[in-house]
């Protein structure tokens, strides 16, 4: 990207690579928008589950620049070594991603704590060529712990993506229980009865199923090593005010009306998070209340029911119990009531400590 406007639009680019505690910096190529450093570096890799970070910067400390000038970020990319194949040379192009107060920018290029960061910056600043503090901070992501509405949305989407798999499994089980596809449901009945009659086949069946899933997903494997994703980071469609808030100093330097607006927005987001956390706490407290006698009637019912089940399971073969429970769970919709299940209804009526909150 052209980073300087004087003498035409040009860039004085250099590249920095970080792997563990190893740092390297290439020479600066002057006045070019297509830099090729052609420099090779070698590291010993003892753990493939590590990440190499490569950043590209524009040098603002040449040609008599001011001492307080800062090198500008062009972008960076992270690559996890475990995603690379052994004995293979990679010559792919990777996008150099950078988020600025003016928005998300993308360039194409080739393949802690505060005290610790200051120590590293001071040490690397004495190297030749030097690595300045702004470069070290960018490579170490020192501002990662600061609040960012964009990053919060990205993490929320990550959680929803994980839960989507669980939701898909629950939906599949619900389709089986409601006989939406009778052939699949009958096959599940047959498999269930076989596993009950031959319980030694349960674990082999599970691992065989995992093997089949892995083989099936082989053709969908990524063709190139993954890198930083702008869409996953919520950087390609972030509101300008959210970016301005993310790059604001701490404490803030913005006017009071802008700070008030952002505070109200944060309260709105935090209110939704507070509700979700409270619901999760209520579910856990209901589980604890089953045997804590907070609801004497519910606890009495549960322990009597537990005693009956203990006697029933003791005198009844386990396979018979499994068959009865499984067939009841997979029963036809004709034998299902539209009312909520009794265990679910019983659990939802258990007390939680939310009644004790002011």
mmCIF file of C-alpha atoms in Angstrom:
data_model
loop_
_atom_site.group_PDB
_atom_site.id
_atom_site.type_symbol
_atom_site.label_atom_id
_atom_site.label_comp_id
_atom_site.label_asym_id
_atom_site.label_seq_id
_atom_site.Cartn_x
_atom_site.Cartn_y
_atom_site.Cartn_z
ATOM 1 C CA UNK A 1 0.000 0.000 0.000
ATOM 2 C CA UNK A 2 1.232 3.538 -0.686
ATOM 3 C CA UNK A 3 1.917 4.967 2.761
ATOM 4 C CA UNK A 4 3.671 8.257 1.861
ATOM 5 C CA UNK A 5 2.321 11.028 -0.320
ATOM 6 C CA UNK A 6 5.449 13.124 -0.767
ATOM 7 C CA UNK A 7 7.508 12.574 -3.924
ATOM 8 C CA UNK A 8 4.631 10.540 -5.333
ATOM 9 C CA UNK A 9 2.839 7.792 -3.486
ATOM 10 C CA UNK A 10 5.388 5.320 -2.230
ATOM 11 C CA UNK A 11 6.321 3.046 0.662
ATOM 12 C CA UNK A 12 9.543 2.215 2.493
ATOM 13 C CA UNK A 13 8.656 -1.271 3.664
ATOM 14 C CA UNK A 14 10.369 -3.732 5.950
ATOM 15 C CA UNK A 15 9.197 -7.068 7.315
ATOM 16 C CA UNK A 16 9.319 -8.468 10.863
ATOM 17 C CA UNK A 17 8.900 -12.134 11.776
ATOM 18 C CA UNK A 18 8.360 -13.432 15.306
ATOM 19 C CA UNK A 19 8.467 -17.069 16.369
ATOM 20 C CA UNK A 20 8.521 -17.669 20.113
ATOM 21 C CA UNK A 21 11.323 -15.529 21.470
ATOM 22 C CA UNK A 22 12.983 -15.308 18.059
ATOM 23 C CA UNK A 23 12.729 -11.967 16.260
ATOM 24 C CA UNK A 24 14.062 -11.049 12.811
ATOM 25 C CA UNK A 25 13.803 -7.850 10.806
ATOM 26 C CA UNK A 26 14.566 -7.481 7.138
ATOM 27 C CA UNK A 27 16.249 -4.505 5.531
ATOM 28 C CA UNK A 28 14.100 -1.587 4.393
ATOM 29 C CA UNK A 29 13.348 -1.364 0.683
ATOM 30 C CA UNK A 30 12.969 2.276 -0.329
ATOM 31 C CA UNK A 31 10.411 3.778 -2.673
ATOM 32 C CA UNK A 32 8.699 0.627 -3.893
ATOM 33 C CA UNK A 33 5.169 -0.746 -3.791
ATOM 34 C CA UNK A 34 6.303 -4.259 -4.764
ATOM 35 C CA UNK A 35 9.003 -5.146 -2.207
ATOM 36 C CA UNK A 36 10.856 -8.445 -2.490
ATOM 37 C CA UNK A 37 13.291 -9.027 0.331
ATOM 38 C CA UNK A 38 14.483 -12.485 -0.771
ATOM 39 C CA UNK A 39 15.808 -13.170 2.730
ATOM 40 C CA UNK A 40 15.705 -16.630 4.299
ATOM 41 C CA UNK A 41 15.612 -17.483 8.004
ATOM 42 C CA UNK A 42 15.665 -20.820 9.784
ATOM 43 C CA UNK A 43 14.341 -21.835 13.213
ATOM 44 C CA UNK A 44 14.331 -25.099 15.091
ATOM 45 C CA UNK A 45 10.733 -26.196 15.678
ATOM 46 C CA UNK A 46 10.264 -28.319 18.790
ATOM 47 C CA UNK A 47 6.496 -27.918 19.026
ATOM 48 C CA UNK A 48 4.399 -27.748 15.847
ATOM 49 C CA UNK A 49 1.431 -26.344 17.817
ATOM 50 C CA UNK A 50 2.969 -22.872 17.709
ATOM 51 C CA UNK A 51 2.354 -19.749 15.649
ATOM 52 C CA UNK A 52 4.630 -17.630 13.506
ATOM 53 C CA UNK A 53 3.660 -13.971 13.113
ATOM 54 C CA UNK A 54 4.791 -11.931 10.118
ATOM 55 C CA UNK A 55 4.216 -8.180 9.969
ATOM 56 C CA UNK A 56 5.001 -5.558 7.347
ATOM 57 C CA UNK A 57 5.662 -1.914 8.273
ATOM 58 C CA UNK A 58 6.455 1.379 6.598
ATOM 59 C CA UNK A 59 9.690 2.927 7.860
ATOM 60 C CA UNK A 60 9.206 6.552 8.917
ATOM 61 C CA UNK A 61 12.712 6.998 10.398
ATOM 62 C CA UNK A 62 14.667 7.597 7.229
ATOM 63 C CA UNK A 63 15.615 10.686 5.272
ATOM 64 C CA UNK A 64 15.882 12.866 8.363
ATOM 65 C CA UNK A 65 12.469 12.090 9.812
ATOM 66 C CA UNK A 66 11.549 13.326 13.271
ATOM 67 C CA UNK A 67 12.603 11.216 16.238
ATOM 68 C CA UNK A 68 9.018 11.003 17.493
ATOM 69 C CA UNK A 69 7.748 9.610 14.192
ATOM 70 C CA UNK A 70 6.235 6.135 14.322
ATOM 71 C CA UNK A 71 6.473 3.354 11.781
ATOM 72 C CA UNK A 72 3.099 2.692 10.187
ATOM 73 C CA UNK A 73 1.423 -0.710 10.151
ATOM 74 C CA UNK A 74 0.783 -2.241 6.758
ATOM 75 C CA UNK A 75 -0.545 -5.540 8.034
ATOM 76 C CA UNK A 76 0.325 -8.899 9.511
ATOM 77 C CA UNK A 77 -0.529 -12.560 9.239
ATOM 78 C CA UNK A 78 -0.371 -15.446 11.707
ATOM 79 C CA UNK A 79 0.199 -19.036 10.589
ATOM 80 C CA UNK A 80 -0.060 -22.047 12.901
ATOM 81 C CA UNK A 81 2.732 -24.460 12.090
ATOM 82 C CA UNK A 82 0.597 -27.526 12.776
ATOM 83 C CA UNK A 83 -1.480 -26.633 9.708
ATOM 84 C CA UNK A 84 1.592 -26.924 7.471
ATOM 85 C CA UNK A 85 2.677 -30.177 5.874
ATOM 86 C CA UNK A 86 6.174 -31.505 6.401
ATOM 87 C CA UNK A 87 8.711 -31.356 3.545
ATOM 88 C CA UNK A 88 6.623 -28.962 1.489
ATOM 89 C CA UNK A 89 7.498 -25.485 0.246
ATOM 90 C CA UNK A 90 4.660 -22.966 0.485
ATOM 91 C CA UNK A 91 4.584 -20.114 -2.019
ATOM 92 C CA UNK A 92 1.043 -18.888 -1.398
ATOM 93 C CA UNK A 93 -0.034 -15.289 -1.156
ATOM 94 C CA UNK A 94 -1.473 -14.281 2.217
ATOM 95 C CA UNK A 95 -3.532 -11.174 2.939
ATOM 96 C CA UNK A 96 -1.860 -8.742 5.311
ATOM 97 C CA UNK A 97 -4.715 -7.582 7.523
ATOM 98 C CA UNK A 98 -4.709 -4.394 9.554
ATOM 99 C CA UNK A 99 -7.468 -2.564 11.390
ATOM 100 C CA UNK A 100 -7.147 1.217 11.506
ATOM 101 C CA UNK A 101 -9.412 3.943 12.942
ATOM 102 C CA UNK A 102 -10.608 4.615 9.387
ATOM 103 C CA UNK A 103 -11.636 1.000 8.828
ATOM 104 C CA UNK A 104 -10.395 -2.393 7.712
ATOM 105 C CA UNK A 105 -7.577 -2.533 5.183
ATOM 106 C CA UNK A 106 -6.144 -5.471 3.311
ATOM 107 C CA UNK A 107 -2.877 -5.826 1.416
ATOM 108 C CA UNK A 108 -1.497 -8.861 -0.343
ATOM 109 C CA UNK A 109 1.971 -10.084 0.509
ATOM 110 C CA UNK A 110 4.112 -13.211 0.527
ATOM 111 C CA UNK A 111 4.368 -15.999 2.415
ATOM 112 C CA UNK A 112 1.954 -10.227 27.785
ATOM 113 C CA UNK A 113 2.144 -8.158 30.083
ATOM 114 C CA UNK A 114 3.028 -4.411 29.874
ATOM 115 C CA UNK A 115 6.315 -4.738 31.780
ATOM 116 C CA UNK A 116 7.411 -7.710 29.682
ATOM 117 C CA UNK A 117 6.490 -5.823 26.522
ATOM 118 C CA UNK A 118 8.572 -2.826 27.609
ATOM 119 C CA UNK A 119 11.560 -5.063 28.326
ATOM 120 C CA UNK A 120 11.269 -6.758 24.935
ATOM 121 C CA UNK A 121 10.852 -3.402 23.172
ATOM 122 C CA UNK A 122 13.916 -1.967 24.911
ATOM 123 C CA UNK A 123 16.032 -4.997 24.021
ATOM 124 C CA UNK A 124 14.935 -5.097 20.385
ATOM 125 C CA UNK A 125 15.353 -1.338 20.080
ATOM 126 C CA UNK A 126 19.102 -1.804 20.612
ATOM 127 C CA UNK A 127 19.390 -4.430 17.874
ATOM 128 C CA UNK A 128 20.581 -3.697 14.374
ATOM 129 C CA UNK A 129 18.424 -2.771 12.551
ATOM 130 C CA UNK A 130 16.312 -1.669 15.519
ATOM 131 C CA UNK A 131 12.765 -2.726 16.197
ATOM 132 C CA UNK A 132 10.874 0.223 17.578
ATOM 133 C CA UNK A 133 8.288 0.125 20.328
ATOM 134 C CA UNK A 134 5.238 0.553 18.074
ATOM 135 C CA UNK A 135 6.410 -2.408 15.982
ATOM 136 C CA UNK A 136 6.876 -4.651 19.014
ATOM 137 C CA UNK A 137 3.492 -3.649 20.440
ATOM 138 C CA UNK A 138 1.754 -4.488 17.173
ATOM 139 C CA UNK A 139 3.471 -7.873 16.870
ATOM 140 C CA UNK A 140 2.687 -8.756 20.509
ATOM 141 C CA UNK A 141 -0.963 -7.600 20.418
ATOM 142 C CA UNK A 142 -0.501 -5.664 23.640
ATOM 143 C CA UNK A 143 -3.957 -4.059 23.354
ATOM 144 C CA UNK A 144 -5.763 -7.392 22.998
ATOM 145 C CA UNK A 145 -7.084 -7.228 26.564
ATOM 146 C CA UNK A 146 -8.766 -3.866 25.998
ATOM 147 C CA UNK A 147 -12.521 -3.832 25.406
ATOM 148 C CA UNK A 148 -13.606 -3.994 21.794
ATOM 149 C CA UNK A 149 -17.218 -4.302 20.719
ATOM 150 C CA UNK A 150 -16.022 -5.726 17.397
ATOM 151 C CA UNK A 151 -13.966 -8.430 19.125
ATOM 152 C CA UNK A 152 -16.832 -9.192 21.500
ATOM 153 C CA UNK A 153 -19.134 -9.781 18.531
ATOM 154 C CA UNK A 154 -16.501 -12.003 16.936
ATOM 155 C CA UNK A 155 -16.180 -14.128 20.077
ATOM 156 C CA UNK A 156 -19.968 -14.386 20.314
ATOM 157 C CA UNK A 157 -20.114 -15.630 16.728
ATOM 158 C CA UNK A 158 -17.415 -18.194 17.560
ATOM 159 C CA UNK A 159 -19.540 -19.515 20.425
ATOM 160 C CA UNK A 160 -22.632 -19.631 18.232
ATOM 161 C CA UNK A 161 -20.681 -21.522 15.575
ATOM 162 C CA UNK A 162 -19.681 -24.121 18.153
ATOM 163 C CA UNK A 163 -23.217 -24.410 19.487
ATOM 164 C CA UNK A 164 -24.577 -24.810 15.973
ATOM 165 C CA UNK A 165 -23.053 -28.296 15.864
ATOM 166 C CA UNK A 166 -24.758 -29.230 19.128
ATOM 167 C CA UNK A 167 -27.991 -27.751 17.818
ATOM 168 C CA UNK A 168 -27.709 -29.822 14.644
ATOM 169 C CA UNK A 169 -27.261 -33.027 16.678
ATOM 170 C CA UNK A 170 -30.250 -32.157 18.886
ATOM 171 C CA UNK A 171 -32.330 -31.425 15.796
ATOM 172 C CA UNK A 172 -31.320 -34.795 14.309
ATOM 173 C CA UNK A 173 -32.315 -36.597 17.522
ATOM 174 C CA UNK A 174 -35.614 -34.716 17.580
ATOM 175 C CA UNK A 175 -36.302 -35.754 13.973
ATOM 176 C CA UNK A 176 -35.691 -39.369 14.966
ATOM 177 C CA UNK A 177 -37.969 -39.161 18.001
ATOM 178 C CA UNK A 178 -40.751 -37.520 15.990
ATOM 179 C CA UNK A 179 -40.448 -40.090 13.171
ATOM 180 C CA UNK A 180 -39.910 -37.417 10.558
ATOM 181 C CA UNK A 181 -37.990 -39.967 8.490
ATOM 182 C CA UNK A 182 -39.440 -43.391 9.387
ATOM 183 C CA UNK A 183 -36.657 -45.351 7.676
ATOM 184 C CA UNK A 184 -33.932 -43.556 9.666
ATOM 185 C CA UNK A 185 -35.886 -43.972 12.897
ATOM 186 C CA UNK A 186 -36.349 -47.706 12.305
ATOM 187 C CA UNK A 187 -32.624 -48.095 11.603
ATOM 188 C CA UNK A 188 -31.866 -46.251 14.844
ATOM 189 C CA UNK A 189 -34.225 -48.622 16.674
ATOM 190 C CA UNK A 190 -32.397 -51.627 15.223
ATOM 191 C CA UNK A 191 -28.978 -50.183 16.096
ATOM 192 C CA UNK A 192 -30.176 -49.349 19.606
ATOM 193 C CA UNK A 193 -31.465 -52.876 20.244
ATOM 194 C CA UNK A 194 -28.242 -54.400 18.893
ATOM 195 C CA UNK A 195 -26.145 -52.234 21.213
ATOM 196 C CA UNK A 196 -28.344 -53.114 24.189
ATOM 197 C CA UNK A 197 -28.061 -56.835 23.480
ATOM 198 C CA UNK A 198 -24.325 -56.596 22.823
ATOM 199 C CA UNK A 199 -23.025 -53.738 25.015
ATOM 200 C CA UNK A 200 -19.434 -54.636 24.154
ATOM 201 C CA UNK A 201 -20.131 -53.112 20.706
ATOM 202 C CA UNK A 202 -20.938 -49.638 22.059
ATOM 203 C CA UNK A 203 -17.406 -48.240 22.161
ATOM 204 C CA UNK A 204 -16.322 -49.855 18.851
ATOM 205 C CA UNK A 205 -19.438 -48.406 17.202
ATOM 206 C CA UNK A 206 -18.720 -44.921 18.546
ATOM 207 C CA UNK A 207 -15.104 -44.946 17.372
ATOM 208 C CA UNK A 208 -16.095 -46.422 13.997
ATOM 209 C CA UNK A 209 -18.612 -43.618 13.609
ATOM 210 C CA UNK A 210 -15.912 -41.033 14.405
ATOM 211 C CA UNK A 211 -13.631 -42.701 11.848
ATOM 212 C CA UNK A 212 -16.317 -42.521 9.167
ATOM 213 C CA UNK A 213 -16.930 -38.824 9.927
ATOM 214 C CA UNK A 214 -13.216 -38.086 9.640
ATOM 215 C CA UNK A 215 -12.965 -39.908 6.298
ATOM 216 C CA UNK A 216 -16.077 -38.116 5.037
ATOM 217 C CA UNK A 217 -14.640 -34.709 5.966
ATOM 218 C CA UNK A 218 -11.309 -35.441 4.256
ATOM 219 C CA UNK A 219 -12.520 -34.104 0.921
ATOM 220 C CA UNK A 220 -13.591 -30.853 2.612
ATOM 221 C CA UNK A 221 -10.178 -30.254 4.185
ATOM 222 C CA UNK A 222 -8.656 -26.780 3.649
ATOM 223 C CA UNK A 223 -6.372 -26.609 0.643
ATOM 224 C CA UNK A 224 -4.240 -23.804 2.054
ATOM 225 C CA UNK A 225 -3.050 -23.092 5.603
ATOM 226 C CA UNK A 226 -5.565 -20.854 7.381
ATOM 227 C CA UNK A 227 -4.634 -17.299 8.258
ATOM 228 C CA UNK A 228 -6.216 -14.260 9.873
ATOM 229 C CA UNK A 229 -9.839 -13.937 8.787
ATOM 230 C CA UNK A 230 -11.415 -10.492 8.380
ATOM 231 C CA UNK A 231 -14.957 -11.884 8.331
ATOM 232 C CA UNK A 232 -14.396 -13.915 11.489
ATOM 233 C CA UNK A 233 -12.888 -10.830 13.131
ATOM 234 C CA UNK A 234 -15.979 -8.757 12.249
ATOM 235 C CA UNK A 235 -13.580 -6.278 10.646
ATOM 236 C CA UNK A 236 -15.105 -6.016 7.186
ATOM 237 C CA UNK A 237 -18.404 -4.428 8.263
ATOM 238 C CA UNK A 238 -17.644 -2.691 11.560
ATOM 239 C CA UNK A 239 -19.343 0.622 12.305
ATOM 240 C CA UNK A 240 -16.908 3.584 12.218
ATOM 241 C CA UNK A 241 -17.845 4.630 15.749
ATOM 242 C CA UNK A 242 -16.984 1.164 17.054
ATOM 243 C CA UNK A 243 -13.569 1.447 15.409
ATOM 244 C CA UNK A 244 -13.056 4.901 16.881
ATOM 245 C CA UNK A 245 -13.918 3.498 20.316
ATOM 246 C CA UNK A 246 -11.514 0.587 19.861
ATOM 247 C CA UNK A 247 -8.608 2.867 18.966
ATOM 248 C CA UNK A 248 -9.413 5.447 21.632
ATOM 249 C CA UNK A 249 -6.841 5.957 24.386
ATOM 250 C CA UNK A 250 -7.322 4.830 27.970
ATOM 251 C CA UNK A 251 -8.574 6.898 29.699
ATOM 252 C CA UNK A 252 -10.672 8.286 26.872
ATOM 253 C CA UNK A 253 -10.030 11.590 25.140
ATOM 254 C CA UNK A 254 -13.397 11.858 23.377
ATOM 255 C CA UNK A 255 -16.101 14.474 24.188
ATOM 256 C CA UNK A 256 -18.588 13.775 26.961
ATOM 257 C CA UNK A 257 -21.580 13.239 24.643
ATOM 258 C CA UNK A 258 -19.740 10.548 22.655
ATOM 259 C CA UNK A 259 -18.589 8.845 25.854
ATOM 260 C CA UNK A 260 -22.170 8.922 27.172
ATOM 261 C CA UNK A 261 -23.489 7.353 23.965
ATOM 262 C CA UNK A 262 -20.863 4.591 24.111
ATOM 263 C CA UNK A 263 -21.553 3.997 27.767
ATOM 264 C CA UNK A 264 -25.262 3.547 27.066
ATOM 265 C CA UNK A 265 -24.417 1.136 24.251
ATOM 266 C CA UNK A 266 -22.112 -0.822 26.539
ATOM 267 C CA UNK A 267 -24.838 -0.987 29.189
ATOM 268 C CA UNK A 268 -27.237 -2.399 26.608
ATOM 269 C CA UNK A 269 -24.776 -5.106 25.547
ATOM 270 C CA UNK A 270 -23.800 -5.866 29.135
ATOM 271 C CA UNK A 271 -27.484 -6.197 30.057
ATOM 272 C CA UNK A 272 -27.949 -9.001 27.541
ATOM 273 C CA UNK A 273 -24.769 -10.711 28.743
ATOM 274 C CA UNK A 274 -25.962 -10.323 32.330
ATOM 275 C CA UNK A 275 -29.267 -12.002 31.466
ATOM 276 C CA UNK A 276 -27.546 -14.978 29.829
ATOM 277 C CA UNK A 277 -25.153 -15.418 32.754
ATOM 278 C CA UNK A 278 -28.059 -15.207 35.195
ATOM 279 C CA UNK A 279 -29.977 -17.890 33.289
ATOM 280 C CA UNK A 280 -26.961 -20.195 33.341
ATOM 281 C CA UNK A 281 -26.535 -19.617 37.085
ATOM 282 C CA UNK A 282 -30.217 -20.393 37.654
ATOM 283 C CA UNK A 283 -29.922 -23.736 35.869
ATOM 284 C CA UNK A 284 -26.934 -24.709 37.995
ATOM 285 C CA UNK A 285 -28.651 -23.617 41.210
ATOM 286 C CA UNK A 286 -31.733 -25.662 40.317
ATOM 287 C CA UNK A 287 -29.532 -28.724 39.940
ATOM 288 C CA UNK A 288 -28.009 -28.025 43.375
ATOM 289 C CA UNK A 289 -31.467 -27.510 44.879
ATOM 290 C CA UNK A 290 -32.563 -31.057 44.074
ATOM 291 C CA UNK A 291 -30.915 -32.490 47.207
ATOM 292 C CA UNK A 292 -30.448 -29.348 49.309
ATOM 293 C CA UNK A 293 -34.020 -29.267 50.670
ATOM 294 C CA UNK A 294 -34.547 -25.683 49.571
ATOM 295 C CA UNK A 295 -37.847 -26.959 48.211
ATOM 296 C CA UNK A 296 -38.842 -29.688 50.738
ATOM 297 C CA UNK A 297 -41.599 -31.109 48.531
ATOM 298 C CA UNK A 298 -39.401 -31.340 45.437
ATOM 299 C CA UNK A 299 -36.506 -32.901 47.346
ATOM 300 C CA UNK A 300 -38.832 -35.425 49.026
ATOM 301 C CA UNK A 301 -40.348 -36.406 45.679
ATOM 302 C CA UNK A 302 -36.900 -36.773 44.114
ATOM 303 C CA UNK A 303 -35.373 -38.937 46.840
ATOM 304 C CA UNK A 304 -38.432 -41.208 46.949
ATOM 305 C CA UNK A 305 -38.308 -41.525 43.175
ATOM 306 C CA UNK A 306 -34.565 -42.256 43.388
ATOM 307 C CA UNK A 307 -35.211 -45.030 45.927
ATOM 308 C CA UNK A 308 -37.856 -46.594 43.697
ATOM 309 C CA UNK A 309 -35.508 -46.461 40.703
ATOM 310 C CA UNK A 310 -32.675 -47.953 42.748
ATOM 311 C CA UNK A 311 -34.837 -50.938 43.764
ATOM 312 C CA UNK A 312 -36.229 -51.329 40.245
ATOM 313 C CA UNK A 313 -32.796 -51.273 38.582
ATOM 314 C CA UNK A 314 -31.398 -53.635 41.230
ATOM 315 C CA UNK A 315 -34.018 -56.341 40.619
ATOM 316 C CA UNK A 316 -34.319 -55.763 36.855
ATOM 317 C CA UNK A 317 -31.604 -56.653 34.332
ATOM 318 C CA UNK A 318 -29.845 -53.567 33.042
ATOM 319 C CA UNK A 319 -30.539 -54.490 29.432
ATOM 320 C CA UNK A 320 -34.272 -54.562 30.102
ATOM 321 C CA UNK A 321 -34.107 -51.136 31.729
ATOM 322 C CA UNK A 322 -32.126 -49.751 28.765
ATOM 323 C CA UNK A 323 -34.632 -51.166 26.274
ATOM 324 C CA UNK A 324 -37.612 -49.706 28.156
ATOM 325 C CA UNK A 325 -36.007 -46.268 28.505
ATOM 326 C CA UNK A 326 -34.822 -46.230 24.897
ATOM 327 C CA UNK A 327 -38.167 -47.297 23.425
ATOM 328 C CA UNK A 328 -39.941 -44.730 25.587
ATOM 329 C CA UNK A 329 -37.561 -42.026 24.354
ATOM 330 C CA UNK A 330 -38.059 -43.062 20.692
ATOM 331 C CA UNK A 331 -41.815 -43.579 20.933
ATOM 332 C CA UNK A 332 -44.063 -42.508 18.073
ATOM 333 C CA UNK A 333 -45.555 -38.978 18.136
ATOM 334 C CA UNK A 334 -48.991 -40.572 18.476
ATOM 335 C CA UNK A 335 -47.989 -41.573 22.005
ATOM 336 C CA UNK A 336 -46.506 -38.201 22.877
ATOM 337 C CA UNK A 337 -48.284 -35.447 24.742
ATOM 338 C CA UNK A 338 -48.149 -31.836 23.686
ATOM 339 C CA UNK A 339 -47.459 -30.879 27.275
ATOM 340 C CA UNK A 340 -43.810 -30.487 28.420
ATOM 341 C CA UNK A 341 -42.106 -33.619 29.694
ATOM 342 C CA UNK A 342 -42.569 -34.299 33.392
ATOM 343 C CA UNK A 343 -38.805 -34.295 34.254
ATOM 344 C CA UNK A 344 -38.304 -31.002 32.391
ATOM 345 C CA UNK A 345 -41.321 -29.444 34.067
ATOM 346 C CA UNK A 346 -40.116 -30.678 37.467
ATOM 347 C CA UNK A 347 -36.629 -29.226 36.922
ATOM 348 C CA UNK A 348 -37.916 -25.827 35.798
ATOM 349 C CA UNK A 349 -39.977 -25.522 38.982
ATOM 350 C CA UNK A 350 -36.991 -26.007 41.276
ATOM 351 C CA UNK A 351 -35.938 -22.873 43.191
ATOM 352 C CA UNK A 352 -32.964 -20.720 42.207
ATOM 353 C CA UNK A 353 -31.169 -17.942 44.048
ATOM 354 C CA UNK A 354 -32.494 -15.402 41.555
ATOM 355 C CA UNK A 355 -35.400 -14.918 43.965
ATOM 356 C CA UNK A 356 -32.902 -13.649 46.557
ATOM 357 C CA UNK A 357 -31.345 -10.958 44.354
ATOM 358 C CA UNK A 358 -32.284 -7.317 44.870
#
